[in-house]
Coordinates of C-alpha atoms in Angstrom, one line a residue:
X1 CA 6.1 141.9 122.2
X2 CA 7.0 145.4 122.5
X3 CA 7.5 144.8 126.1
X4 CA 10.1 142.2 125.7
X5 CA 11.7 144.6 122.9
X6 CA 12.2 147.3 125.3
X7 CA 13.6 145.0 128.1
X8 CA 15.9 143.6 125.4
X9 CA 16.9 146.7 124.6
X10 CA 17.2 148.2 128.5
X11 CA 19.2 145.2 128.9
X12 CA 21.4 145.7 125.9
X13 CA 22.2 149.3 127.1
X14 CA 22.9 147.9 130.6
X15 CA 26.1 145.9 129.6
X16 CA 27.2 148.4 127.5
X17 CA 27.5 150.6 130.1
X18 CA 29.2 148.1 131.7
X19 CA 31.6 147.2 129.1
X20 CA 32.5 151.2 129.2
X21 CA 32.8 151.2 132.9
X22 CA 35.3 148.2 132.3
X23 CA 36.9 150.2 129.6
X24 CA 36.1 147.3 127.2
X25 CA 35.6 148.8 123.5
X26 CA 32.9 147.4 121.4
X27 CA 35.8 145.6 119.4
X28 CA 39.1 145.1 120.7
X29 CA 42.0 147.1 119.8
X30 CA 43.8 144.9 118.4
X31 CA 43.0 141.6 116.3
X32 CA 45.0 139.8 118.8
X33 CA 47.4 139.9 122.1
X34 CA 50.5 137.7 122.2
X35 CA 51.8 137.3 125.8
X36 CA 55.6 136.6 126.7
X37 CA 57.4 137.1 129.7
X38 CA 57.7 135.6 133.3
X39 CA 55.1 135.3 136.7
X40 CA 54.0 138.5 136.5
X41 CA 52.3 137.7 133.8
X42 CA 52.2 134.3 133.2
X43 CA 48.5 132.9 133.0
X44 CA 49.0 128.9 134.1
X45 CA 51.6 127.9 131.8
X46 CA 53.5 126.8 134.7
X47 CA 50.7 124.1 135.3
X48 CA 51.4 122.0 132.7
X49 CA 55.3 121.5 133.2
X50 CA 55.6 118.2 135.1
X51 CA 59.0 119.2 136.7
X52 CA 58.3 122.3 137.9
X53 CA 58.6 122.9 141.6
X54 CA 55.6 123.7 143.5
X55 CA 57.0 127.2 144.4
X56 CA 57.0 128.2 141.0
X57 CA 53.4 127.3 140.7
X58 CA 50.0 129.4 141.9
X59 CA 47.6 126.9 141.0
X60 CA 46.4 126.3 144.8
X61 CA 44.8 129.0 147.0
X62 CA 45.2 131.5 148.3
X63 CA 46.0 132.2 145.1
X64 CA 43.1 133.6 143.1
X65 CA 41.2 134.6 146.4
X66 CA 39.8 137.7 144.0
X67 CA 39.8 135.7 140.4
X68 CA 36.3 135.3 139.4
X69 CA 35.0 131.9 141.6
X70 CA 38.2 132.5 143.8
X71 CA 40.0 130.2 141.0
X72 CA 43.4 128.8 142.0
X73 CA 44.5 129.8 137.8
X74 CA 48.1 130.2 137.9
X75 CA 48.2 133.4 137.9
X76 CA 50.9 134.4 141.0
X77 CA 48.0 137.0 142.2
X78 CA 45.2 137.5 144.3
X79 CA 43.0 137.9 141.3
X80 CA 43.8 139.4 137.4
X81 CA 47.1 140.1 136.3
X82 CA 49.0 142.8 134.6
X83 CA 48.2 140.5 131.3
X84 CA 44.9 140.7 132.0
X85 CA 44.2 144.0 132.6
X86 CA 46.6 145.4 129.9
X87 CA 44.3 142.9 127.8
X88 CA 41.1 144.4 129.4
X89 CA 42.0 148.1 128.3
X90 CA 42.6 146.7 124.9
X91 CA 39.1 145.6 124.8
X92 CA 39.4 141.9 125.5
X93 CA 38.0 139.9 128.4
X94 CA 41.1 139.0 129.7
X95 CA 45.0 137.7 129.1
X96 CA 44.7 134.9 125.7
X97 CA 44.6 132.1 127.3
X98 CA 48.3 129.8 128.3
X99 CA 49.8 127.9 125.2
X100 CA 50.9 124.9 127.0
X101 CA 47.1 124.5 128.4
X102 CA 46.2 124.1 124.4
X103 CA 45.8 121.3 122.5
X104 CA 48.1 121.1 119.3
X105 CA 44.3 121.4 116.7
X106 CA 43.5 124.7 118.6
X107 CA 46.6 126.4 118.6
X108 CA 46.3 127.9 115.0
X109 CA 42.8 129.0 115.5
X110 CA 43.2 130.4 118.6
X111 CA 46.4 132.7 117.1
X112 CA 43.9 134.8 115.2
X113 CA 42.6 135.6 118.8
X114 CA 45.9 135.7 120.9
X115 CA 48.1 133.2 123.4
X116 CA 49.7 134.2 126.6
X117 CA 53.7 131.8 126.4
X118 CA 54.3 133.5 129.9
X119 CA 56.6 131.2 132.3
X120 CA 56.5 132.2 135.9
X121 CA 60.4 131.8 136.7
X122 CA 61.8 132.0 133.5
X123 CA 64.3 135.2 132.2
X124 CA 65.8 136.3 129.5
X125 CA 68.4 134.2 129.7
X126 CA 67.5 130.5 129.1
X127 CA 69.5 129.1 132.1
X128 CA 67.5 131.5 134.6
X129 CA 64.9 129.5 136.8
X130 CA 66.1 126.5 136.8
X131 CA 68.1 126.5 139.9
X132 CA 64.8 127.4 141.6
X133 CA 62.1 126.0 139.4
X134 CA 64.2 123.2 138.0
X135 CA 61.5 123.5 134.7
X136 CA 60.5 126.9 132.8
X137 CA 59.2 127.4 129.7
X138 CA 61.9 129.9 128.9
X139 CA 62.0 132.6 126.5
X140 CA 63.7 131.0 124.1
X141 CA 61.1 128.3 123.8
X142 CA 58.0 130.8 124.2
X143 CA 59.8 132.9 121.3
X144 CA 59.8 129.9 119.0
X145 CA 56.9 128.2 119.6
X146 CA 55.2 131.5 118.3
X147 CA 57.3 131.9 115.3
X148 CA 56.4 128.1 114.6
X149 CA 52.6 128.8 115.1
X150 CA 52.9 131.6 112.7
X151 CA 54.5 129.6 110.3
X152 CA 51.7 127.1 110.3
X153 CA 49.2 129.4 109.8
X154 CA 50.2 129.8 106.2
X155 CA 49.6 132.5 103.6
X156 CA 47.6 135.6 104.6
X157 CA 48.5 136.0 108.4
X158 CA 50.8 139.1 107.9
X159 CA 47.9 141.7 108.2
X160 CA 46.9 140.0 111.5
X161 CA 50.2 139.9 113.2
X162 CA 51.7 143.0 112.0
X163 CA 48.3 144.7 113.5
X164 CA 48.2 142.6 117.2
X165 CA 50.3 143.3 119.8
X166 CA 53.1 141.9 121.5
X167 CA 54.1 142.6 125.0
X168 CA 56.6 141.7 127.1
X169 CA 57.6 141.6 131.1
X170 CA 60.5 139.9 131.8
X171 CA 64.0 140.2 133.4
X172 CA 63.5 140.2 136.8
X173 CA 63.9 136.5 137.3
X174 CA 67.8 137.0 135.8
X175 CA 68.3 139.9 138.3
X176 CA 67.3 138.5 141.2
X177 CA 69.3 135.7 140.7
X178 CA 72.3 137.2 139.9
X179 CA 72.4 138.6 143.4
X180 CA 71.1 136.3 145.1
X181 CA 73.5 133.1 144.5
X182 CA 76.6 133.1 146.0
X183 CA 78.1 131.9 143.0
X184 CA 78.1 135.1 141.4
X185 CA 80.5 136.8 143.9
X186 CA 83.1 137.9 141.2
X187 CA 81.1 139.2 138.5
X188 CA 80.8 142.0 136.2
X189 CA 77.8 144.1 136.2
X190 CA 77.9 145.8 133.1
X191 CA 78.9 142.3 131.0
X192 CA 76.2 140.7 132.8
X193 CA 73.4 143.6 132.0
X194 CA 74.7 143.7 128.3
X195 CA 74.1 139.9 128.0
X196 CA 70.6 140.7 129.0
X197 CA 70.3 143.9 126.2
X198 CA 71.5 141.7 123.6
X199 CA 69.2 138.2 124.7
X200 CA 66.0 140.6 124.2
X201 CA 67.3 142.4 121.1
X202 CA 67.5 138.3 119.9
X203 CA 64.0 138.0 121.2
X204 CA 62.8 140.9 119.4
X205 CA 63.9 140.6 115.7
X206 CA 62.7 136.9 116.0
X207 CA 59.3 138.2 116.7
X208 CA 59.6 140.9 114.2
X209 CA 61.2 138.1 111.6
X210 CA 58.0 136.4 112.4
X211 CA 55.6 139.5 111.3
X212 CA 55.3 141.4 114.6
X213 CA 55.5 145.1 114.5
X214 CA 53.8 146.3 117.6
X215 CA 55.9 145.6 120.9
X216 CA 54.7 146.4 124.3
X217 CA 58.0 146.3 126.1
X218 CA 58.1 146.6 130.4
X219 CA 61.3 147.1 131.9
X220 CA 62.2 145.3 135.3
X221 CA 60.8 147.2 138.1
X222 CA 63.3 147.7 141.4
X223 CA 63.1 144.3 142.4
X224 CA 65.1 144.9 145.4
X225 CA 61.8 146.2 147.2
X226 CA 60.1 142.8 147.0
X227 CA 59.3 141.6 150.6
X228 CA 61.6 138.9 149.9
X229 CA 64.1 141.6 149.0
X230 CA 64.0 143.4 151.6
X231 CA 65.0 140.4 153.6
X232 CA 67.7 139.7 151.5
X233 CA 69.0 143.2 152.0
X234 CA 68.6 143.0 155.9
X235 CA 70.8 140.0 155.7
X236 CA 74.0 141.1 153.4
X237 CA 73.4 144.7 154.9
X238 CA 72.8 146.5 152.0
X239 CA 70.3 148.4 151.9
X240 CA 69.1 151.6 150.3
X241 CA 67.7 154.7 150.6
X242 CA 63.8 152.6 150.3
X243 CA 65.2 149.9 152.9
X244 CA 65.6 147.8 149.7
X245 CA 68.1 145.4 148.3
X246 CA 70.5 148.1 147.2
X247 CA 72.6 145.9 145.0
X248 CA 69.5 145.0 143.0
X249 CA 67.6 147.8 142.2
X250 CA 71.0 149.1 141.2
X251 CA 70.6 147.0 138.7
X252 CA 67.2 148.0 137.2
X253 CA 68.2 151.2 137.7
X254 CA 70.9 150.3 134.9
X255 CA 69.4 148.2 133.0
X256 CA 66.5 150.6 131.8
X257 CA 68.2 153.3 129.8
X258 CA 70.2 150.2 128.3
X259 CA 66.7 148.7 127.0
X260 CA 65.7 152.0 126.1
X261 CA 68.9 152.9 124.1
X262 CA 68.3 148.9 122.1
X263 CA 64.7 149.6 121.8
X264 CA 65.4 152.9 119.9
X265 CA 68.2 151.8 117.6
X266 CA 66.4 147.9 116.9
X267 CA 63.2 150.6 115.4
X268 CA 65.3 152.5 113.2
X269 CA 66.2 149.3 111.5
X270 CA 63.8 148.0 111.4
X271 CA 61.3 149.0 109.0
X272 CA 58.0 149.7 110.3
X273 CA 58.4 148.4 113.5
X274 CA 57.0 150.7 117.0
X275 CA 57.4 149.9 120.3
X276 CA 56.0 151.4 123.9
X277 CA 58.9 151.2 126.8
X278 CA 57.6 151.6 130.5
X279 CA 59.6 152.9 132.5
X280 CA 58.4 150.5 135.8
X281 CA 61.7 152.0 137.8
X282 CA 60.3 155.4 137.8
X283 CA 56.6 154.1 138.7
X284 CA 58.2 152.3 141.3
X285 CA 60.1 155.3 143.0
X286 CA 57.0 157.5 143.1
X287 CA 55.0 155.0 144.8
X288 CA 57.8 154.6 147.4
X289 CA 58.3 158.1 147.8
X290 CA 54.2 158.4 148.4
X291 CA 53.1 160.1 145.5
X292 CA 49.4 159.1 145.4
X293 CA 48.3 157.9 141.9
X294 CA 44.8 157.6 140.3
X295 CA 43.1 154.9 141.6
X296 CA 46.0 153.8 143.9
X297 CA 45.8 154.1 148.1
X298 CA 49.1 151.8 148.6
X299 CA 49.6 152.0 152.4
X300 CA 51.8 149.1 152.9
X301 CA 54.5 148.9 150.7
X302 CA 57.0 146.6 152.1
X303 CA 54.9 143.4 152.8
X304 CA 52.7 140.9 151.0
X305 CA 49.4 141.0 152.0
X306 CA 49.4 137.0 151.7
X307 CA 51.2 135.7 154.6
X308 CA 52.5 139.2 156.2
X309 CA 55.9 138.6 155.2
X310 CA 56.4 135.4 157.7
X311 CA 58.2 132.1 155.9
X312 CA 55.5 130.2 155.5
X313 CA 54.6 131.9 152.2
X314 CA 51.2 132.5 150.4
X315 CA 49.5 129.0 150.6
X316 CA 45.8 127.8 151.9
X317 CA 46.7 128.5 155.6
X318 CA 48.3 131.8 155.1
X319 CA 46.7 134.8 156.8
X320 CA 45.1 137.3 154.3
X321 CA 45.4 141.3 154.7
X322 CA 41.6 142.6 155.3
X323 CA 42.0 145.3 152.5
X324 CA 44.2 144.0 150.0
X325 CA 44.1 147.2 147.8
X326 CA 45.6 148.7 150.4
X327 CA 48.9 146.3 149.5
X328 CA 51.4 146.7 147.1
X329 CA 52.5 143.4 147.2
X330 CA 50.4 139.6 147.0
X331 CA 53.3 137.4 148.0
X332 CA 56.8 138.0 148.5
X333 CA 57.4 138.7 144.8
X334 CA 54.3 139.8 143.2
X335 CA 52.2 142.9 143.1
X336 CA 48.3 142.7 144.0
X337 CA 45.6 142.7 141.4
X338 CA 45.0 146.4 142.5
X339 CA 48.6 147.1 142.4
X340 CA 48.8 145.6 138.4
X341 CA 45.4 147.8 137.9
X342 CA 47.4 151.1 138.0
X343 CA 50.8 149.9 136.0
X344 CA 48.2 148.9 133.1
X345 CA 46.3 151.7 133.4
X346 CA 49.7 153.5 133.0
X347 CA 51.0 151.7 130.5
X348 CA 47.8 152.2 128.0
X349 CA 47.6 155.8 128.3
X350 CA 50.3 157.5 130.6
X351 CA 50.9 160.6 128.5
X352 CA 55.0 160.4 128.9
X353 CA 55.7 160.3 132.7
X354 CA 56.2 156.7 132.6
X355 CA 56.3 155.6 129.0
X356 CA 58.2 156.3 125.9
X357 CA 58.2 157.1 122.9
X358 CA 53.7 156.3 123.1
X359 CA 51.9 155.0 125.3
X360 CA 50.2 151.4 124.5
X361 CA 46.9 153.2 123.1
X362 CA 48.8 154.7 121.1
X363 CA 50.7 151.7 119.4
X364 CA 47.7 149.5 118.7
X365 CA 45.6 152.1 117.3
X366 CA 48.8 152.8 114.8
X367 CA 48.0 152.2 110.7
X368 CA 50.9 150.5 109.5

């Protein structure tokens, strides 16, 4: 008896070494993680919309090559996503699973844990994605059908939603394809940018309305150096300093201190609320500049490891790079797993480099 005690407890002490080495806390940080946003973080919603073009699905391999049983999950990566690993640091396993994989009796249980509403394709805008995805689950719709969940719960859920944490990556989608379509020749930059600012203020004082006080907000990164981009920008010549689409990472580049400057004034009047901005601009420039981060070795920067940049895309007879940490990019839009390793590792406890005014730690270990 003793025997097995001491194995027991040997074994015990084994996973929760493990569970340190993973950086998963005992408990997690929060009571729950509610996910919104677009593919970079979207966790299979996109499987369950029966108009939704194939493209705008990763729910075949090679997607997943890395995912635990080199699962095909809908997650537009070679393994976990930013969702996930943000999630991880926070002490859960992974990303809450996707709402619209849920049936309707275990959405209200499964809020006290977390849901990822993420819709590869979708913006900030509610017409973005479906010139090339024909269905999203937009951001409108991912916004209400959390407020509506909340509502259901009934009495006594403020505690727990004030204390979880929302986060949020989106805006890309809207970018790129405001530069890409041709139909957006004559436009306005700035109106176009401030329609953006003032969609996610709506977003945010929905959620807020709701009961959410913690926001984990990610700016658009410069999504002009996306492989698919950089093609882009080789065809209209225009091109900038990284070999990028210059016309949009000007963009991002604009769009950032416009989030940041709504982010500030939406707090102060807001009562209680606290929010964590990431800067993914500035992340984005040191890693093309070379600056060597912790835990990154990023030696190819300007093509996806799935495919190598040829048209076929990242499908089940695309050629796979031999050392994909060695890759910024998956596919011709998405980072790798390793890639989305360092931004979350940035994100939960970059001291100020990369994200203001605290750092994701920060903001879920906050008493409200």
């Amino acid at each position: 008896m003793a025997s097995r005690r001491g194995a027991f407890a040997l074994l015990a002490a084994v996973c929760l070494l493990e569970l340190a080495r993973r950086g998963l806390a005992e408990e997690p940080a929060v009571p729950a993680m509610f996910v919104f946003g677009d593919s970079t973080v979207d966790v299979g919603n996109n499987n369950f919309l029966a108009s939704c073009t194939p493209n705008c699905k990763a729910n075949y391999p090679r997607y997943g090559v890395d995912y635990p049983f080199q699962s095909p999950t809908g997650r537009f990566s070679n393994g976990y996503n930013l969702a996930d690993q943000l999630g991880q640091r926070l002490g859960f396993d992974k990303s809450p699973p996707p709402y619209l994989s849920l049936p309707d009796v275990d959405i209200i249980p499964q809020m006290s844990k977390g849901i990822n509403f993420a819709s590869g394709g979708s913006g900030l805008l509610d017409c973005t994605g479906r010139k090339v995805c024909t269905e999203v689950f937009n951001m409108s719709a991912q916004v209400q059908s959390f407020t509506s969940a909340v509502q259901k719960m009934g009495n006594g859920t403020a505690d727990l939603i004030s204390r979880s944490l929302i986060f949020i990556n989106t805006g890309s989608n809207d970018l790129f394809e405001y530069t890409d379509f041709p139909s957006n020749a004559t436009r306005n930059d700035t109106e176009f940018l401030q329609s953006l600012v003032a969609s996610y203020k709506s977003h945010l004082k929905e959620l807020y309305g709701a009961g959410a006080r913690k926001f984990s907000v990610v700016s658009p990164s410069l999504v002009g150096c996306c492989p698919s981009q950089r093609a882009v920008a080789q065809d209209k010549n225009d091109l900038d300093g990284y070999r990028c689409f210059r016309a949009a990472n000007s963009l991002s580049r604009q769009l950032y201190p416009m989030l940041d400057s709504m982010m500030s004034g939406l707090a102060a009047d807001l009562p209680s609320m606290h929010y964590s901005l990431g800067d993914s601009v500035r992340m984005a420039e040191l890693v093309l500049n070379g600056t060597v981060l912790p835990g990154a070795n990023f030696t190819v920067l300007d093509k996806p490891c799935c495919g190598g940049g040829g048209g076929g895309g990242c499908n089940g007879m695309a050629p796979l790079c031999p050392v994909r940490g060695s890759y910024l990019f998956w596919d011709n839009f998405h980072p790798t797993d390793a890639a989305s390793s360092v931004f979350a590792r940035e994100l939960f406890a970059d001291p100020g480099a990369f994200v203001h005014p605290i750092n994701v730690q920060e903001l879920a270990e906050l008493r409200l």
